[in-house]
Short mmCIF file of C-alpha atoms in Angstrom, two decimals:
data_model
loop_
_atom_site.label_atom_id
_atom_site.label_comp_id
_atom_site.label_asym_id
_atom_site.label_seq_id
_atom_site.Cartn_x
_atom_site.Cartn_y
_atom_site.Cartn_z
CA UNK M 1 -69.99 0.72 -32.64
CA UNK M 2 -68.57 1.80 -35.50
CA UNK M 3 -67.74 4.82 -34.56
CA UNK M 4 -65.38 3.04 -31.75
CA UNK M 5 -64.01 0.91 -34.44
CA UNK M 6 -62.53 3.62 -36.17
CA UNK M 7 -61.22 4.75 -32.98
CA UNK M 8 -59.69 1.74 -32.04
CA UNK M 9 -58.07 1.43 -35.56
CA UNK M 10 -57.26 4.84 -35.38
CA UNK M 11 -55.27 4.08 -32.02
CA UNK M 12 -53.69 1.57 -33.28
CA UNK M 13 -52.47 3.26 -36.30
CA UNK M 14 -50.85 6.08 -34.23
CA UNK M 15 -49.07 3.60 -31.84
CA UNK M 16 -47.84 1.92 -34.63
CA UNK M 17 -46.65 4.96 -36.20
CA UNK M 18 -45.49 6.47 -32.76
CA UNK M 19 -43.94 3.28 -31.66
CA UNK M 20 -40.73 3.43 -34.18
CA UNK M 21 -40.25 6.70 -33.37
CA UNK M 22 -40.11 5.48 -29.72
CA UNK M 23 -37.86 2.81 -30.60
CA UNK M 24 -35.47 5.89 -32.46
CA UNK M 25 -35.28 7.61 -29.84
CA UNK M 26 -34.74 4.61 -27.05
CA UNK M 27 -32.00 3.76 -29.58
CA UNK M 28 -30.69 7.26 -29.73
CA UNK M 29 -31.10 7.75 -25.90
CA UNK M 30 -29.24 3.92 -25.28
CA UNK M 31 -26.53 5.36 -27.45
CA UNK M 32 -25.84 8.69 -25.46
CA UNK M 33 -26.03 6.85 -22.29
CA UNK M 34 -22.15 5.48 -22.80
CA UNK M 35 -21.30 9.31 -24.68
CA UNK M 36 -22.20 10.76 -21.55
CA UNK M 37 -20.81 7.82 -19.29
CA UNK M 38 -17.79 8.28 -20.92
CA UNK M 39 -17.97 11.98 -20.15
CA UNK M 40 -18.49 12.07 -17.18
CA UNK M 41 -15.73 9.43 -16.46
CA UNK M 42 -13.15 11.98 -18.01
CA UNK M 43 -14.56 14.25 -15.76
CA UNK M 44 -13.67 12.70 -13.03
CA UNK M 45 -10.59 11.26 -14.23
CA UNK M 46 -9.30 15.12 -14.66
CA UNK M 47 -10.85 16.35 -11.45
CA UNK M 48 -8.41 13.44 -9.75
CA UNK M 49 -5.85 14.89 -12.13
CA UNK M 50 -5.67 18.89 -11.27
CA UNK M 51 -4.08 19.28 -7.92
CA UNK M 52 -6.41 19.80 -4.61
CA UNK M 53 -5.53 21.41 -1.66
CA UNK M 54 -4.82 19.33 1.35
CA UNK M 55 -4.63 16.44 -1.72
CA UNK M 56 -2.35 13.74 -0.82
CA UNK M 57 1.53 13.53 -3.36
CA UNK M 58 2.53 10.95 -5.36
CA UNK M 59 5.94 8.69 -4.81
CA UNK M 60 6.94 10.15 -8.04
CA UNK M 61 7.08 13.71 -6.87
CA UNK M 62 9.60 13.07 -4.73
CA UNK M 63 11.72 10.50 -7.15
CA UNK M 64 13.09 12.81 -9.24
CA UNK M 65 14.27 15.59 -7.01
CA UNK M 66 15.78 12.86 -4.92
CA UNK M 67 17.12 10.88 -7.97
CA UNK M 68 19.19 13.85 -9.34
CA UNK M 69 20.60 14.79 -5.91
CA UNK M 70 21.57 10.99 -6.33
CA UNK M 71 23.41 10.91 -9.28
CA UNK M 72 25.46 14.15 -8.75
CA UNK M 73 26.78 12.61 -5.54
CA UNK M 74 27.80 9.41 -7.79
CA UNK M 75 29.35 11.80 -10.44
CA UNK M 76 31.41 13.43 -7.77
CA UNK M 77 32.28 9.92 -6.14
CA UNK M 78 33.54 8.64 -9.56
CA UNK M 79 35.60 12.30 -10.13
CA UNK M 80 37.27 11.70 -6.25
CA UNK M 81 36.73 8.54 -4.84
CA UNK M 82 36.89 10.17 -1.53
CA UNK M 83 34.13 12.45 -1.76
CA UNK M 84 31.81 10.36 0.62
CA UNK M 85 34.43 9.76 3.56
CA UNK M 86 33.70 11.92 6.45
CA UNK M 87 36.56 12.23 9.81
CA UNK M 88 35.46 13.37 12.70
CA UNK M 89 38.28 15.35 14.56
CA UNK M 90 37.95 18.52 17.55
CA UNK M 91 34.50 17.07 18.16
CA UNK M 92 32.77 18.09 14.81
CA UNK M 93 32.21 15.52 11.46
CA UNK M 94 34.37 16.63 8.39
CA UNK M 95 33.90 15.82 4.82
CA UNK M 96 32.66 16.70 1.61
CA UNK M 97 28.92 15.86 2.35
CA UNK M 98 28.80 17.70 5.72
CA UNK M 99 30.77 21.08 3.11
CA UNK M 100 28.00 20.68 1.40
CA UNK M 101 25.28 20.68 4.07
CA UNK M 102 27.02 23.37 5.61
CA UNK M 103 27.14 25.72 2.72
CA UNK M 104 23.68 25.64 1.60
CA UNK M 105 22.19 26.04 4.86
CA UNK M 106 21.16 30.20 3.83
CA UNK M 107 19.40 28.97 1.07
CA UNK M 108 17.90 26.31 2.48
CA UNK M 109 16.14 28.43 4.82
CA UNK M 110 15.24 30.91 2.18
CA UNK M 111 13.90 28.32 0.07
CA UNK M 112 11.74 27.18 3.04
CA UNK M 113 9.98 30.64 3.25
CA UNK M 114 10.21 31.17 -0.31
CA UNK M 115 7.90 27.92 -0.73
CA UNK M 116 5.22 29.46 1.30
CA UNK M 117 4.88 32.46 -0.35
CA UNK M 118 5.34 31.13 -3.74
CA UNK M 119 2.31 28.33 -2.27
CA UNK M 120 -0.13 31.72 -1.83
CA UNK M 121 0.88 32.49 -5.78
CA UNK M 122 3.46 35.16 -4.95
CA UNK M 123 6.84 35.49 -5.20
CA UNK M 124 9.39 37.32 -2.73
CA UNK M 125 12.31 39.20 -4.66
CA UNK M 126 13.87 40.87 -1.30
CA UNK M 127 15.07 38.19 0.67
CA UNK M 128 18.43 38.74 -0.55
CA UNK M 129 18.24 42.25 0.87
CA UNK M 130 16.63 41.07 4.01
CA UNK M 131 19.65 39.15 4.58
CA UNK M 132 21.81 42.13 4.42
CA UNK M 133 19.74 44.36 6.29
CA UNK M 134 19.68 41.81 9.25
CA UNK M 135 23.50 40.95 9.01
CA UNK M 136 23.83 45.00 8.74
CA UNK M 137 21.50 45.26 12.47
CA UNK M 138 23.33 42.60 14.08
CA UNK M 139 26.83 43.67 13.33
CA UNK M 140 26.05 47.34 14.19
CA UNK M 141 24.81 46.08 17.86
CA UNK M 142 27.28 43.91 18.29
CA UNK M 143 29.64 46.62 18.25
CA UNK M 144 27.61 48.66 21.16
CA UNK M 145 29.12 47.44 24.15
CA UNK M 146 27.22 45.76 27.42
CA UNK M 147 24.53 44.22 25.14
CA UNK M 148 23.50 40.94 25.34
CA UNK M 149 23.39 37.91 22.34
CA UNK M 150 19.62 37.43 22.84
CA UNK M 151 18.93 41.50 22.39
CA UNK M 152 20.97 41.27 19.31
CA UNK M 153 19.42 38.03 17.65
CA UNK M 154 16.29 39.22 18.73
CA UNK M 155 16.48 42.49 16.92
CA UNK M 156 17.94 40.77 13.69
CA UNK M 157 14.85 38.12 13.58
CA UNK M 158 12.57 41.65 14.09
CA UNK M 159 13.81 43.30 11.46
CA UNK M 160 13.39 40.75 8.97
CA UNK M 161 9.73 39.90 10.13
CA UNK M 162 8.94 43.17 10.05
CA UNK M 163 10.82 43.47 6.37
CA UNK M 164 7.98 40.18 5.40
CA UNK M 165 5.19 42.47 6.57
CA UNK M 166 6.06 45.03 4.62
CA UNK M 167 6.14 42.54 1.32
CA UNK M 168 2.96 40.90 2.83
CA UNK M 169 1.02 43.97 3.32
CA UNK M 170 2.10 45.63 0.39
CA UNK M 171 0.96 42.46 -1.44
CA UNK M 172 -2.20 40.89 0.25
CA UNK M 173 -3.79 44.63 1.81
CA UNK M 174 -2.52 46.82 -1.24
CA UNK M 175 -3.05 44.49 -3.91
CA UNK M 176 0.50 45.14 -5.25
CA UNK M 177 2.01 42.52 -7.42
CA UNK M 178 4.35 40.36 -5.60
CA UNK M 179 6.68 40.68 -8.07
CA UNK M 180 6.80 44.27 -7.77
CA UNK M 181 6.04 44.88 -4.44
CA UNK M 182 9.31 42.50 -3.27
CA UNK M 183 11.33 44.07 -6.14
CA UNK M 184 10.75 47.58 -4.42
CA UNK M 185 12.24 45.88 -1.04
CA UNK M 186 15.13 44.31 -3.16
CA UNK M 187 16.24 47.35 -4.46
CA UNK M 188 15.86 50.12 -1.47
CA UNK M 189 16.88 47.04 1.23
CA UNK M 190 20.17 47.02 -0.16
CA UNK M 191 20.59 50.75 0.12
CA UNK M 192 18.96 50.95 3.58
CA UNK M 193 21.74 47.93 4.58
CA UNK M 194 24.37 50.69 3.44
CA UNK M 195 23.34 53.64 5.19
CA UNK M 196 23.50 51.20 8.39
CA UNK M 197 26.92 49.85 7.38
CA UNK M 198 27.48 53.47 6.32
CA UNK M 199 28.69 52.80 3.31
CA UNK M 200 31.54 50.51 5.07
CA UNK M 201 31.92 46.91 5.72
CA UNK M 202 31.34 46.39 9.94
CA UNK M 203 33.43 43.33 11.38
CA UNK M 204 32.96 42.34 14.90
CA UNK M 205 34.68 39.90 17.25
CA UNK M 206 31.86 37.98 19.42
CA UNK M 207 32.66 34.25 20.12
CA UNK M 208 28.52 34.26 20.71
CA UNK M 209 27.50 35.54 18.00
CA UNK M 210 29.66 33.90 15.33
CA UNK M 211 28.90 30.24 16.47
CA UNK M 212 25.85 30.92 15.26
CA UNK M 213 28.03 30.55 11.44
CA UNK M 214 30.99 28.43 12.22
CA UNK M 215 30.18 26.72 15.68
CA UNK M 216 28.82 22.67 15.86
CA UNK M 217 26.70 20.83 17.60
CA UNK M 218 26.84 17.34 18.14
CA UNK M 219 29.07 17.11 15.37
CA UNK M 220 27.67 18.97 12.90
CA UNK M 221 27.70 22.63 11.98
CA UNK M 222 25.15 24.98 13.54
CA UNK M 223 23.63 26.04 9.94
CA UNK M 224 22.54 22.41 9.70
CA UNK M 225 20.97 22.35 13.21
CA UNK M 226 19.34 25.90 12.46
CA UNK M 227 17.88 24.57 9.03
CA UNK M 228 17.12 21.36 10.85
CA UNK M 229 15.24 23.38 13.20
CA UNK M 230 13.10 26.29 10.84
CA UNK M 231 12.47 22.50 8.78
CA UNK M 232 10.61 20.92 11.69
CA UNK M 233 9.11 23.95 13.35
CA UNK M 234 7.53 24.88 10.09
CA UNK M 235 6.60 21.32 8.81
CA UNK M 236 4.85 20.81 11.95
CA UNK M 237 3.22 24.05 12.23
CA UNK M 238 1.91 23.33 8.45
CA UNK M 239 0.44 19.94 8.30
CA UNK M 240 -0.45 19.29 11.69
CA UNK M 241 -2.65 22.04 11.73
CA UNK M 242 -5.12 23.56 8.77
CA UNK M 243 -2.81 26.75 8.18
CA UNK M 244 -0.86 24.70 5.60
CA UNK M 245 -4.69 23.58 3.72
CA UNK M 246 -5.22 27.69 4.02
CA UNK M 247 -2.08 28.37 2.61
CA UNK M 248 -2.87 25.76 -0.32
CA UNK M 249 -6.54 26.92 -0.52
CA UNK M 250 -5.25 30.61 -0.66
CA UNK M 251 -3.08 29.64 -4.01
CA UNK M 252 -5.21 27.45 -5.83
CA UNK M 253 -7.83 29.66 -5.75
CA UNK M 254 -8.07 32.98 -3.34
CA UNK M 255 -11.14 34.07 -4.23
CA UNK M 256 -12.81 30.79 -3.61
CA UNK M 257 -11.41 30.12 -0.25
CA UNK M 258 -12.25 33.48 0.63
CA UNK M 259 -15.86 32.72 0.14
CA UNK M 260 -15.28 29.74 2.06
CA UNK M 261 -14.50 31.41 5.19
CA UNK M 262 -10.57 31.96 4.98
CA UNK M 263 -8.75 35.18 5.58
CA UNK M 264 -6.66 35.07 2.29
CA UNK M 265 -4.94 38.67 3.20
CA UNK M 266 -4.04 36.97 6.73
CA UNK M 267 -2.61 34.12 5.20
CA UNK M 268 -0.56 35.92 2.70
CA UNK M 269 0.68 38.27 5.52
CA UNK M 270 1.87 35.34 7.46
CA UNK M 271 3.54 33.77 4.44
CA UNK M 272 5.46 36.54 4.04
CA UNK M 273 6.51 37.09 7.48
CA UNK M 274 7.68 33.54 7.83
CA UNK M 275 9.72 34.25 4.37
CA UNK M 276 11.31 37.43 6.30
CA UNK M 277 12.55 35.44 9.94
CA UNK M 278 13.75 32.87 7.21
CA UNK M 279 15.91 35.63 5.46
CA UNK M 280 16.78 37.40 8.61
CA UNK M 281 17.83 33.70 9.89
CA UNK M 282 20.28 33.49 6.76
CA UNK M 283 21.21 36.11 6.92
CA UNK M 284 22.54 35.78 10.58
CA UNK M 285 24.10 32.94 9.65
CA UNK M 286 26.19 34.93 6.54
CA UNK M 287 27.00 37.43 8.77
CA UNK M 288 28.36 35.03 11.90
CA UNK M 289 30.46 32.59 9.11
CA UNK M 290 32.34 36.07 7.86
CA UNK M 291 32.19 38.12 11.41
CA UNK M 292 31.13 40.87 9.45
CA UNK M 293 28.60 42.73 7.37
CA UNK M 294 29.38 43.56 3.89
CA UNK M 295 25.96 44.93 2.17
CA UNK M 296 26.81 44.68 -1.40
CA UNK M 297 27.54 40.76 -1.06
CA UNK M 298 25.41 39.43 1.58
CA UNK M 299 22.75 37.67 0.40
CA UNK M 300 23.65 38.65 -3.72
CA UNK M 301 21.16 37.14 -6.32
CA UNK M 302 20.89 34.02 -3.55
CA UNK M 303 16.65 35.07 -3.99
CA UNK M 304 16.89 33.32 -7.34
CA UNK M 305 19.02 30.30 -6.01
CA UNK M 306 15.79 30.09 -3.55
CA UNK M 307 13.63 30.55 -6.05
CA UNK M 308 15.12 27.56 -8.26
CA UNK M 309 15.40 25.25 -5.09
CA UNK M 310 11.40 25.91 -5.02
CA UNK M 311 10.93 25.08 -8.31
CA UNK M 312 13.53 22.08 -8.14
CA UNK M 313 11.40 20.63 -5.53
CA UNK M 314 8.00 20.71 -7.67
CA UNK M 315 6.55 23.45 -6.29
CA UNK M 316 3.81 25.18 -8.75
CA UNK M 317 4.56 28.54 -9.38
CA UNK M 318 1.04 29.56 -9.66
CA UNK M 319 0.49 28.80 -6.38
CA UNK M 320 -0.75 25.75 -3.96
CA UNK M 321 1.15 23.04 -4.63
CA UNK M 322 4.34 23.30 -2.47
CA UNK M 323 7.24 20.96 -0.31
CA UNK M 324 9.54 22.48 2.22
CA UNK M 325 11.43 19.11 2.31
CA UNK M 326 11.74 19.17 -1.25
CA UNK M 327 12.69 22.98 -1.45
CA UNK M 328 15.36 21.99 0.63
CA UNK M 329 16.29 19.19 -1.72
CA UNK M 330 16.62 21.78 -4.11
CA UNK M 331 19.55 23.79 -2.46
CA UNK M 332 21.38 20.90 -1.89
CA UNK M 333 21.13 19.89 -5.50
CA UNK M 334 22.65 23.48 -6.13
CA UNK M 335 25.22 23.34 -3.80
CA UNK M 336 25.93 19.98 -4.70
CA UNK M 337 26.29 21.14 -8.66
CA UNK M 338 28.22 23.96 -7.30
CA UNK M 339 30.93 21.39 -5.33
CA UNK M 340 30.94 19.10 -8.37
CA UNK M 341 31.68 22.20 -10.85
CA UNK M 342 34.72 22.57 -8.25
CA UNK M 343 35.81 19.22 -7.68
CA UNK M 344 35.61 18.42 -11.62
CA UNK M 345 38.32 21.69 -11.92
CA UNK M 346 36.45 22.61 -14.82
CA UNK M 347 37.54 26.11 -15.94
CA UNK M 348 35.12 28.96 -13.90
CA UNK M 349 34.17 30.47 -16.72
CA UNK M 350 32.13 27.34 -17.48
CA UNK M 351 30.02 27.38 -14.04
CA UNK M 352 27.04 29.57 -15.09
CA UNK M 353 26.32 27.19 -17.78
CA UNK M 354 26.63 24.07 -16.67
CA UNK M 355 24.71 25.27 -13.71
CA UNK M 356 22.04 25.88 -16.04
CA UNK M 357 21.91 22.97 -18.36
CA UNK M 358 21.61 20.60 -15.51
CA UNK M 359 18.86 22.66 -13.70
CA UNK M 360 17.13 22.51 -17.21
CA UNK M 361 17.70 19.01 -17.23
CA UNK M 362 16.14 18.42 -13.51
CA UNK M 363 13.03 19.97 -14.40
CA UNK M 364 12.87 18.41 -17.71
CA UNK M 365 12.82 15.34 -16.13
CA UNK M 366 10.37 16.58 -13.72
CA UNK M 367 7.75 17.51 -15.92
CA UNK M 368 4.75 14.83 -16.72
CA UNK M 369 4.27 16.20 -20.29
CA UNK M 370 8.43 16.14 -21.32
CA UNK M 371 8.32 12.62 -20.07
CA UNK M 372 5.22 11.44 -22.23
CA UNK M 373 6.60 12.98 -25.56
CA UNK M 374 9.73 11.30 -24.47
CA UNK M 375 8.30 8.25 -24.22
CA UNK M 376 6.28 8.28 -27.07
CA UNK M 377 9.17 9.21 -29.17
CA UNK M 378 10.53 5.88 -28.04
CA UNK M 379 7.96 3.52 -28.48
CA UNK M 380 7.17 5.35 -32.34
CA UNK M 381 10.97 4.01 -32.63
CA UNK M 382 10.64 0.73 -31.24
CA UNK M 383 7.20 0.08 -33.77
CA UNK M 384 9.38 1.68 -36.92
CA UNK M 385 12.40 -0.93 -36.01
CA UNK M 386 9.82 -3.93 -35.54
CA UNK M 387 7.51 -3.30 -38.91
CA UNK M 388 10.58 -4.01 -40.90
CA UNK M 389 11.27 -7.13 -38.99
CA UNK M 390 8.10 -8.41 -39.35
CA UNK M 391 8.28 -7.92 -43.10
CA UNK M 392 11.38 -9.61 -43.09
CA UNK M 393 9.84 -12.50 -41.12
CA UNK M 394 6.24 -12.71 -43.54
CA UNK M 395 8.65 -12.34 -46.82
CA UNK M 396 10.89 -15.41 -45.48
CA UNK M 397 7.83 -17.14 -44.52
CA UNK M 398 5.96 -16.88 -47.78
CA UNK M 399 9.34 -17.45 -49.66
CA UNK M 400 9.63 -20.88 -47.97
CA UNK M 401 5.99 -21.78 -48.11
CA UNK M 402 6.47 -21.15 -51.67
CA UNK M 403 9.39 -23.32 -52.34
CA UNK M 404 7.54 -26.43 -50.31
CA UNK M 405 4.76 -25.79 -52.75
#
C-alpha cells in the first residue's frame, strides 16, 4: 500500500511537472499555427502571382498598350484636326489611320512570329534578312518568263520557312543560343540576298505580284488583309488547340515540360518556322509596294522594331508569357509615333529620340513595380502635406480651447 502511495504521488508529481511544459509547448505550437498559416497564405498568394502557362490575363495587360496607342492618336488629332477623317475614292478608304495601318503591316507580321519565338525564350535576329532574301527570290522569278504568281509566292513563303528551320534547328537540335544562332542568319542572309540580286537592285513589272503591296480589298489595302489574315490563322491555331499551352510550357520552363511529355525541340522548331513564313510574308509585301528588290534596305534593323512591338505588347522576354494581338498593338504604336514625329514637322534629326523616350515611357508605364514606387511616392507626398495640416488644425484647436478657459 504504501509502496502504491508513493507511486501515485510520484505520478502526480511528474504530471504536474510535465503538464506546464505541455501547456509551453501547446502555447508555442498555437502560436506557430498562424506563422505558418500566414506562410503558407503568401505562398499561395505568389504562386497566383508568377505567371502560368495556359493562365488566364488580366484587363490591365491590355490597358496600357491600348491606352498609349490612344493618346498618340489624340496628340496627332490636336496637331491636325483632320487626322481621323478617312475618304473613300477609286474603291479603296483613304486617310491617315488607314497610312498608318498600311505601313506597319511588315512589322506587324514580324512581330507576330517574333512573339512566338520570343514565347519559347528565344529571340530571332534574321528576320530582317529573311525579308530580303524572299523579296530577292521573288523578284528574280518574276523576271523568268511563263511562270506563274502561285510558283513564285510559293517559292518566296519556302524560302523563308526553310530560313526559320535553319534558326530553329540551329537553336532547339544544336543548342545554339538564339541570339547567336539568328545573328549568324542576319549577317550571311543579307549577303546571300546580294549574290541573288547580284550585287544589283532587280525591279519587275507584274500587276499580280505587286497587289500583293499596293492593291485593296474591300477598301482597304492588301497588307491589312494579309496581317488580318497571319492574325487569325495563328490566333486560332494557338488557343484553340494546346500548341499555344506547349509553346508557353516550353518558355516557362523547358526542362519541365519536357518531363511532362512535350517535345520542346519540336516546338521551338515550329516557332521558328512560323517566325520565317512571317518574314518571308513581309517581306513579299516590301518587295510588291517598291516592285523591286533592293538587299541592303529591305527589311533594315525592322528585327528590332519587331522586337520592341513584342515587348510593347507585354510579352516576357524570358519566355512564356506572350500576345500576338498585343504585338501587333505594338507596331502600330511605332508607326503611329513614327506619323506623329512627321505630322508634328519636328526637325528629323530629333526622330531617334523621341522615338525612344516615348517607348521608355510605354513600358514604364507598363511595368507593375514602376507603378508601385510611383504610387508610393505619391501617397508619402499626400501624408507629408496632411501632417502639417493637422498640426495646424490641433494648434488652432488647443489655442481656442485655451482662450475659452
Amino acid at each position: 500500500m504504501k509502496s502504491s502511495a508513493e507511486t501515485l504521488s510520484s505520478t502526480r508529481m511528474s504530471a504536474e511537472l510535465i503538464s506546464p511544459q505541455m501547456n509551453e509547448s501547446e502555447a508555442h505550437s498555437s502560436e506557430r499555427q498562424p506563422r505558418m498559416q500566414e506562410s503558407h497564405k503568401t505562398m499561395v498568394q505568389e504562386k497566383n502571382a508568377r505567371y502560368q502557362a495556359g493562365k488566364s490575363t488580366s484587363i490591365g495587360r491590355y490597358l496600357w498598350p491600348l491606352l498609349a496607342l490612344s493618346i498618340l492618336l489624340l496628340a496627332n488629332l490636336f496637331i491636325d484636326s483632320n487626322f481621323f477623317n478617312i475618304s473613300y475614292q477609286d474603291d479603296r478608304l483613304y486617310g491617315s489611320l488607314i497610312d498608318i495601318l498600311n505601313r506597319s503591316a511588315p512589322v506587324a507580321l514580324l512581330s507576330i512570329g517574333m512573339s512566338l519565338v520570343i514565347a519559347t525564350g528565344g529571340i530571332d535576329l534574321s528576320v530582317g534578312a529573311v525579308m530580303a532574301i524572299a523579296g530577292a527570290v521573288c523578284a528574280n522569278l518574276l523576271l523568268v518568263p511563263d511562270i506563274s504568281l502561285v510558283t513564285v509566292i510559293a517559292a518566296g513563303l519556302i524560302v523563308g520557312l526553310l530560313a526559320g528551320c535553319i534558326n530553329g534547328g540551329l537553336v532547339s537540335f544544336l543548342g545554339i543560343q538564339p541570339i547567336v544562332a539568328t545573328l549568324l542568319l542576319m549577317v550571311a542572309g543579307r549577303g546571300v540576298a546580294q549574290l541573288i540580286n547580284q550585287g544589283q537592285i532587280i525591279t519587275f513589272q507584274h500587276p499580280g505580284f505587286a497587289a500583293i503591296g499596293v492593291g485593296q480589298f474591300l477598301g482597304l489595302p492588301m497588307p491589312v488583309w494579309i496581317v488580318i489574315g497571319m492574325l487569325t490563322f495563328s490566333q486560332l491555331l494557338l488557343r484553340k488547340t494546346a500548341l499555344g499551352l506547349f509553346i508557353e510550357a516550353v518558355g516557362c520552363n523547358a526542362k519541365a515540360s519536357r518531363y511532362l511529355g512535350i517535345n520542346d525541340k519540336s516546338i521551338k522548331l515550329f516557332a521558328y518556322g512560323i517566325a520565317g513564313l512571317c518574314a518571308a510574308l513581309a517581306g513579299m509585301i516590301s518587295t510588291a509596294d517598291i516592285q523591286g528588290s533592293d538587299a541592303n534596305n529591305a527589311g533594315l534593323w525592322l528585327e528590332l522594331d519587331a522586337v520592341l512591338a513584342v515587348v510593347i505588347g507585354g510579352a516576357a522576354l524570358t519566355g512564356g508569357r506572350f500576345s500576338l494581338i498585343l504585338s501587333v498593338v505594338g507596331a502600330l504604336i511605332i508607326q503611329t509615333l513614327a506619323t506623329t514625329i512627321i505630322v508634328s514637322g519636328l526637325p528629323a534629326k530629333f526622330n531617334l529620340l523621341i522615338k525612344a523616350i516615348v517607348i521608355l515611357t510605354v513600358l514604364l508605364l507598363q511595368s507593375a513595380k514602376f507603378r508601385r514606387q510611383l504610387s508610393a511616392l505619391f501617397t508619402s507626398k499626400r501624408q507629408t502635406d496632411a501632417k502639417p495640416a493637422e498640426k495646424g488644425t490641433s494648434a488652432k484647436a488647443s489655442t481656442a480651447t485655451g482662450e475659452k478657459l
